Amino acid sequence: MAKVKVHVFLKPGVLDVQGKAVEGALQGLGWPGVSEARVGKLIAFDLADDVADKEAEVKRMCETLLANTVIESYKIEIA
Amino acid sequence: MAKVKVHVFLKPGVLDVQGKAVEGALQGLGWPGVSEARVGKLIAFDLADDVADKEAEVKRMCETLLANTVIESYKIEIA
């Protein structure tokens, strides 16, 4: 069984309001050194061993369901 | 400048409805080998070099704002 992690982030240039909110809140709470905050999703799941080409299948999952590829990019980690 | 990544996940045992939804959707789309899906948050930001003990400061950010430690756990990566 493989442990799969998919990181989904808004593409650079797409306004990340959640990131801006986190950045503003941290600065307001006394951490002025925080910048460029982005908030993304992290999807973790187990994938059965009988799935043949895991990397390609997970890529297809991302394109189909996990990421909105118009505005989001993703990164796949399989361990 | 340090690149900080914070992973926030619901603790094991806390019902992750978003994870269940992703799992059900992937299985329904033709990937029955998917199980134990969990959806978390990934917060990435830059931290200025003049922050002294980065690890401790980021831990304090998590406890204060980024994670609800009653139901969520977090993992810090500083690069």
XYZ file of N, CA and C in Angstrom:
474
model
N 0.844 -1.201 0.000
C 0.000 0.000 0.000
C 0.879 1.251 0.000
N 0.572 2.151 -0.921
C 1.396 3.361 -1.015
C 0.702 4.526 -0.330
N 1.494 5.353 0.339
C 0.987 6.572 0.964
C 1.127 7.705 -0.058
N 0.024 8.291 -0.427
C 0.048 9.357 -1.429
C -0.274 10.691 -0.762
N 0.486 11.728 -1.110
C 0.177 13.077 -0.649
C 0.088 13.992 -1.855
N -0.965 14.759 -1.916
C -1.123 15.727 -3.004
C -1.223 17.125 -2.400
N -0.325 18.011 -2.797
C -0.375 19.409 -2.357
C -1.051 20.208 -3.456
N -2.071 20.953 -3.103
C -2.763 21.781 -4.094
C -2.644 23.245 -3.676
N -2.089 24.054 -4.558
C -1.903 25.480 -4.284
C -2.489 26.306 -5.404
N -2.929 27.505 -5.078
C -3.320 28.439 -6.127
C -2.077 28.807 -6.924
N -2.223 28.955 -8.217
C -1.073 29.313 -9.051
C -0.569 30.703 -8.689
N 0.730 30.946 -8.890
C 1.252 32.294 -8.627
C 0.491 33.284 -9.503
N 0.130 34.410 -8.935
C -0.607 35.403 -9.710
C -2.094 35.363 -9.443
N -2.590 34.224 -8.955
C -3.996 34.146 -8.564
C -4.100 34.664 -7.130
N -4.998 35.607 -6.888
C -5.127 36.202 -5.562
C -5.541 35.140 -4.541
N -4.727 34.980 -3.510
C -5.003 33.997 -2.459
C -5.508 34.750 -1.226
N -6.830 34.920 -1.159
C -7.403 35.725 -0.065
C -7.151 35.096 1.298
N -7.216 33.759 1.344
C -6.990 33.075 2.610
C -5.539 33.311 3.072
N -4.619 33.252 2.131
C -3.214 33.523 2.445
C -3.021 34.951 2.937
N -3.667 35.898 2.255
C -3.569 37.306 2.668
C -4.103 37.486 4.080
N -5.206 36.790 4.400
C -5.806 36.898 5.725
C -4.859 36.356 6.793
N -4.249 35.207 6.508
C -3.304 34.606 7.456
C -2.111 35.535 7.654
N -1.603 36.065 6.540
C -0.449 36.972 6.613
C -0.777 38.194 7.471
N -1.930 38.806 7.204
C -2.334 39.981 7.963
C -2.517 39.668 9.436
N -3.123 38.516 9.729
C -3.367 38.140 11.119
C -2.050 37.902 11.853
N -1.119 37.190 11.220
C 0.166 36.922 11.876
C 0.936 38.210 12.114
N 0.915 39.109 11.105
C 1.600 40.395 11.284
C 0.961 41.170 12.428
N -0.362 41.160 12.478
C -1.072 41.873 13.532
C -0.821 41.292 14.912
N -0.546 39.985 14.960
C -0.309 39.324 16.246
C 1.137 39.478 16.714
N 1.938 40.213 15.945
C 3.287 40.490 16.425
C 4.395 39.773 15.679
N 4.110 39.326 14.462
C 5.157 38.717 13.643
C 5.280 39.484 12.325
N 5.917 40.658 12.347
C 6.010 41.459 11.117
C 6.886 40.803 10.055
N 7.676 39.801 10.456
C 8.584 39.140 9.517
C 7.923 38.142 8.592
N 6.607 37.991 8.710
C 5.904 37.026 7.856
C 5.516 37.681 6.532
N 5.804 37.024 5.426
C 5.397 37.561 4.123
C 5.074 36.414 3.177
N 4.456 36.745 2.079
C 4.165 35.774 0.999
C 3.410 34.537 1.481
N 2.468 34.726 2.395
C 1.730 33.565 2.899
C 0.752 33.052 1.844
N 0.720 31.742 1.684
C -0.224 31.081 0.776
C -0.864 29.935 1.549
N -2.145 29.726 1.325
C -2.817 28.610 1.976
C -3.279 27.636 0.907
N -2.877 26.397 1.070
C -3.258 25.372 0.101
C -3.913 24.194 0.772
N -4.206 23.188 -0.028
C -4.813 21.972 0.504
C -3.788 20.849 0.454
N -3.915 19.953 1.407
C -3.044 18.793 1.427
C -3.964 17.585 1.523
N -3.965 16.753 0.489
C -4.838 15.584 0.465
C -3.959 14.342 0.601
N -4.196 13.562 1.637
C -3.400 12.355 1.868
C -4.305 11.142 1.818
N -3.868 10.100 1.131
C -4.661 8.861 1.138
C -3.766 7.663 0.859
N -4.314 6.484 1.134
C -3.612 5.239 0.843
C -4.081 4.728 -0.514
N -3.139 4.178 -1.268
C -3.481 3.650 -2.585
C -3.058 2.184 -2.622
N -4.005 1.300 -3.008
C -3.743 -0.142 -2.991
C -2.598 -0.491 -3.937
N -1.900 -1.566 -3.612
C -0.719 -1.953 -4.387
C -1.057 -2.431 -5.793
N -2.319 -2.862 -6.004
C -2.634 -3.406 -7.325
C -2.852 -2.308 -8.377
N -2.736 -1.058 -7.982
C -2.828 0.024 -8.971
C -1.493 0.074 -9.706
N -1.546 -0.057 -11.028
C -0.317 -0.229 -11.803
C 0.565 1.027 -11.773
N 0.331 1.952 -12.637
C 1.189 3.136 -12.730
C 0.663 4.197 -11.767
N 1.130 4.139 -10.512
C 0.564 4.993 -9.451
C 0.687 6.476 -9.772
N 1.863 6.884 -10.207
C 2.112 8.304 -10.488
C 1.101 8.824 -11.518
N 0.914 8.057 -12.588
C 0.001 8.485 -13.653
C -1.443 8.497 -13.165
N -1.807 7.509 -12.347
C -3.184 7.447 -11.839
C -3.478 8.628 -10.921
N -2.514 8.945 -10.025
C -2.729 10.063 -9.104
C -2.798 11.373 -9.895
N -1.979 11.478 -10.945
C -2.027 12.662 -11.797
C -3.437 12.800 -12.397
N -4.004 11.649 -12.825
C -5.343 11.682 -13.413
C -6.382 12.079 -12.351
N -6.189 11.611 -11.100
C -7.096 12.016 -10.019
C -7.063 13.526 -9.818
N -5.842 14.092 -9.865
C -5.702 15.536 -9.672
C -6.423 16.302 -10.763
N -6.198 15.869 -12.006
C -6.803 16.579 -13.138
C -8.325 16.452 -13.112
N -8.817 15.297 -12.610
C -10.252 15.028 -12.647
C -10.986 15.660 -11.468
N -10.398 15.550 -10.266
C -11.165 15.905 -9.077
C -10.426 16.810 -8.095
N -9.150 16.519 -7.836
C -8.509 17.125 -6.674
C -8.086 18.574 -6.876
N -7.713 18.931 -8.093
C -7.266 20.304 -8.336
C -8.076 20.934 -9.458
N -8.321 22.212 -9.326
C -8.909 22.979 -10.424
C -7.736 23.555 -11.202
N -7.365 22.864 -12.291
C -6.092 23.188 -12.956
C -6.109 24.545 -13.665
N -7.272 25.171 -13.736
C -7.307 26.523 -14.314
C -6.587 27.502 -13.370
N -6.825 27.347 -12.085
C -6.232 28.294 -11.128
C -5.303 27.640 -10.116
N -5.279 26.306 -10.083
C -4.465 25.633 -9.066
C -3.392 24.750 -9.695
N -2.266 24.667 -9.010
C -1.244 23.710 -9.403
C -1.142 22.660 -8.307
N -0.552 21.516 -8.646
C -0.470 20.456 -7.641
C 0.895 19.781 -7.690
N 1.215 19.129 -6.587
C 2.479 18.405 -6.478
C 2.170 17.059 -5.852
N 2.696 16.006 -6.441
C 2.383 14.644 -5.983
C 3.593 14.041 -5.281
N 3.348 13.435 -4.117
C 4.397 12.707 -3.390
C 3.883 11.307 -3.135
N 4.615 10.301 -3.585
C 4.206 8.920 -3.322
C 5.306 8.225 -2.526
N 4.940 7.675 -1.379
C 5.950 7.015 -0.528
C 5.483 5.601 -0.197
N 16.211 34.687 4.469
C 14.783 34.436 4.577
C 14.504 32.929 4.564
N 13.711 32.491 5.521
C 13.417 31.062 5.609
C 12.043 30.765 5.020
N 11.959 29.636 4.325
C 10.675 29.171 3.784
C 10.037 28.250 4.817
N 8.885 28.636 5.287
C 8.209 27.834 6.316
C 6.982 27.162 5.709
N 6.790 25.877 6.044
C 5.572 25.171 5.652
C 4.948 24.565 6.886
N 3.662 24.781 7.056
C 2.950 24.189 8.182
C 1.822 23.310 7.628
N 1.847 22.026 7.996
C 0.776 21.103 7.607
C -0.189 20.990 8.777
N -1.458 21.205 8.533
C -2.463 21.094 9.592
C -3.459 20.006 9.206
N -3.578 19.004 10.071
C -4.496 17.897 9.816
C -5.414 17.706 11.009
N -6.614 17.214 10.752
C -7.476 16.806 11.860
C -6.808 15.637 12.566
N -6.913 15.586 13.891
C -6.313 14.488 14.638
C -6.993 13.166 14.281
N -6.252 12.063 14.385
C -6.868 10.752 14.134
C -8.038 10.577 15.104
N -9.138 10.075 14.613
C -10.303 9.886 15.474
C -11.324 10.996 15.314
N -10.886 12.151 14.813
C -11.833 13.234 14.528
C -12.378 12.998 13.116
N -13.697 12.980 12.981
C -14.308 12.693 11.679
C -13.914 13.754 10.660
N -13.322 13.317 9.555
C -12.879 14.227 8.505
C -13.861 14.107 7.339
N -14.893 14.948 7.364
C -15.956 14.823 6.348
C -15.435 15.127 4.952
N -14.531 16.101 4.860
C -13.976 16.456 3.552
C -13.180 15.278 2.989
N -12.422 14.623 3.869
C -11.665 13.436 3.458
C -12.585 12.318 3.002
N -13.658 12.097 3.745
C -14.629 11.057 3.376
C -15.244 11.365 2.015
N -15.520 12.657 1.774
C -16.120 13.049 0.497
C -15.158 12.787 -0.657
N -13.877 13.143 -0.455
C -12.868 12.919 -1.502
C -12.717 11.424 -1.761
N -12.670 10.640 -0.677
C -12.517 9.188 -0.805
C -13.688 8.594 -1.599
N -14.909 8.992 -1.212
C -16.086 8.479 -1.904
C -16.102 8.874 -3.368
N -15.710 10.116 -3.645
C -15.724 10.604 -5.024
C -14.695 9.856 -5.868
N -13.485 9.662 -5.329
C -12.441 8.957 -6.086
C -12.852 7.505 -6.348
N -13.429 6.874 -5.321
C -13.883 5.488 -5.512
C -14.976 5.435 -6.571
N -15.891 6.391 -6.519
C -16.972 6.435 -7.493
C -16.493 6.712 -8.905
N -15.365 7.408 -9.020
C -14.820 7.753 -10.337
C -13.961 6.625 -10.911
N -13.870 5.512 -10.190
C -13.172 4.366 -10.750
C -11.839 4.052 -10.105
N -11.617 4.551 -8.874
C -10.393 4.194 -8.158
C -10.765 3.530 -6.829
N -11.161 2.245 -6.866
C -11.577 1.584 -5.626
C -10.414 1.379 -4.655
N -9.178 1.515 -5.138
C -8.007 1.286 -4.290
C -7.693 2.427 -3.344
N -8.500 3.499 -3.379
C -8.233 4.646 -2.503
C -8.883 4.418 -1.139
N -8.140 4.639 -0.072
C -8.704 4.517 1.271
C -8.038 5.512 2.211
N -8.647 5.714 3.365
C -8.071 6.547 4.428
C -7.736 7.966 3.970
N -8.590 8.545 3.129
C -8.302 9.898 2.640
C -8.521 10.927 3.749
N -7.609 11.843 3.867
C -7.700 12.942 4.835
C -7.379 14.224 4.080
N -8.115 15.285 4.383
C -7.839 16.566 3.749
C -7.374 17.544 4.812
N -6.222 18.123 4.604
C -5.680 19.076 5.559
C -5.350 20.402 4.899
N -4.767 21.283 5.677
C -4.361 22.585 5.165
C -2.851 22.632 5.098
N -2.355 23.376 4.131
C -0.926 23.570 4.004
C -0.702 25.080 3.937
N -0.027 25.614 4.939
C 0.204 27.053 4.988
C 1.684 27.292 4.759
N 2.008 28.046 3.724
C 3.414 28.312 3.392
C 3.658 29.806 3.472
N 4.764 30.204 4.079
C 5.102 31.627 4.097
C 6.593 31.814 4.268
N 7.038 33.035 4.008
C 8.441 33.396 4.197
C 8.579 34.052 5.561
N 9.685 33.747 6.228
C 9.931 34.322 7.543
C 11.279 35.040 7.501
N 11.263 36.309 7.920
C 12.480 37.129 7.853
C 13.597 36.525 8.701
N 14.832 36.783 8.284
C 15.990 36.192 8.956
C 16.194 36.714 10.367
N 15.654 37.914 10.650
C 15.913 38.477 11.978
C 15.059 37.850 13.080
N 14.195 36.903 12.724
C 13.440 36.188 13.751
C 14.386 35.169 14.390
N 14.530 35.259 15.710
C 15.575 34.476 16.379
C 15.302 32.968 16.323
N 14.521 32.447 17.228
C 14.285 31.008 17.281
C 13.088 30.669 16.405
N 13.366 30.409 15.111
C 12.280 30.258 14.131
C 11.335 29.134 14.507
N 11.869 27.985 14.825
C 11.045 26.808 15.149
C 10.051 27.143 16.282
N 10.562 27.786 17.343
C 9.710 28.114 18.495
C 8.657 29.145 18.112
N 9.060 30.131 17.279
C 8.101 31.174 16.875
C 6.985 30.580 16.019
N 7.358 29.695 15.083
C 6.336 29.097 14.217
C 5.417 28.206 15.046
N 5.971 27.516 16.026
C 5.148 26.699 16.918
C 4.121 27.601 17.627
N 4.590 28.773 18.058
C 3.685 29.697 18.740
C 2.603 30.209 17.778
N 2.981 30.443 16.496
C 1.982 30.849 15.493
C 0.908 29.776 15.345
N 1.341 28.508 15.321
C 0.394 27.403 15.159
C -0.574 27.362 16.336
N -0.027 27.453 17.540
C -0.859 27.358 18.740
C -1.823 28.544 18.827
N -1.367 29.718 18.327
C -2.171 30.930 18.453
C -3.227 31.042 17.361
N -2.838 30.732 16.130
C -3.714 31.057 15.004
C -3.918 29.925 14.001
N -2.836 29.249 13.634
C -2.915 28.395 12.439
C -3.651 27.081 12.656
N -3.556 26.512 13.858
C -4.212 25.233 14.102
C -5.130 25.339 15.308
N -6.239 24.635 15.238
C -7.104 24.492 16.400
C -6.636 23.225 17.110
N -5.805 23.397 18.130
C -5.117 22.227 18.708
C -6.039 21.278 19.459
N -7.291 21.673 19.650
C -8.236 20.740 20.267
C -8.502 19.575 19.312
N -8.656 19.888 18.024
C -9.002 18.832 17.067
C -7.961 18.662 15.966
N -6.987 19.565 15.888
C -6.026 19.486 14.790
C -4.592 19.318 15.300
N -3.809 18.601 14.533
C -2.381 18.514 14.826
C -1.635 19.214 13.691
N -0.384 19.563 13.942
C 0.360 20.271 12.900
C 1.792 19.772 12.830
N 2.401 20.021 11.680
C 3.789 19.634 11.466
C 4.488 20.829 10.816
N 5.663 21.165 11.334
C 6.381 22.349 10.849
C 7.601 21.922 10.043
N 7.766 22.554 8.877
C 8.971 22.332 8.065
C 9.601 23.687 7.802
N 10.857 23.844 8.160
C 11.540 25.111 7.878
C 12.731 24.834 6.984
N 12.785 25.497 5.840
C 13.891 25.258 4.892
C 14.552 26.580 4.519
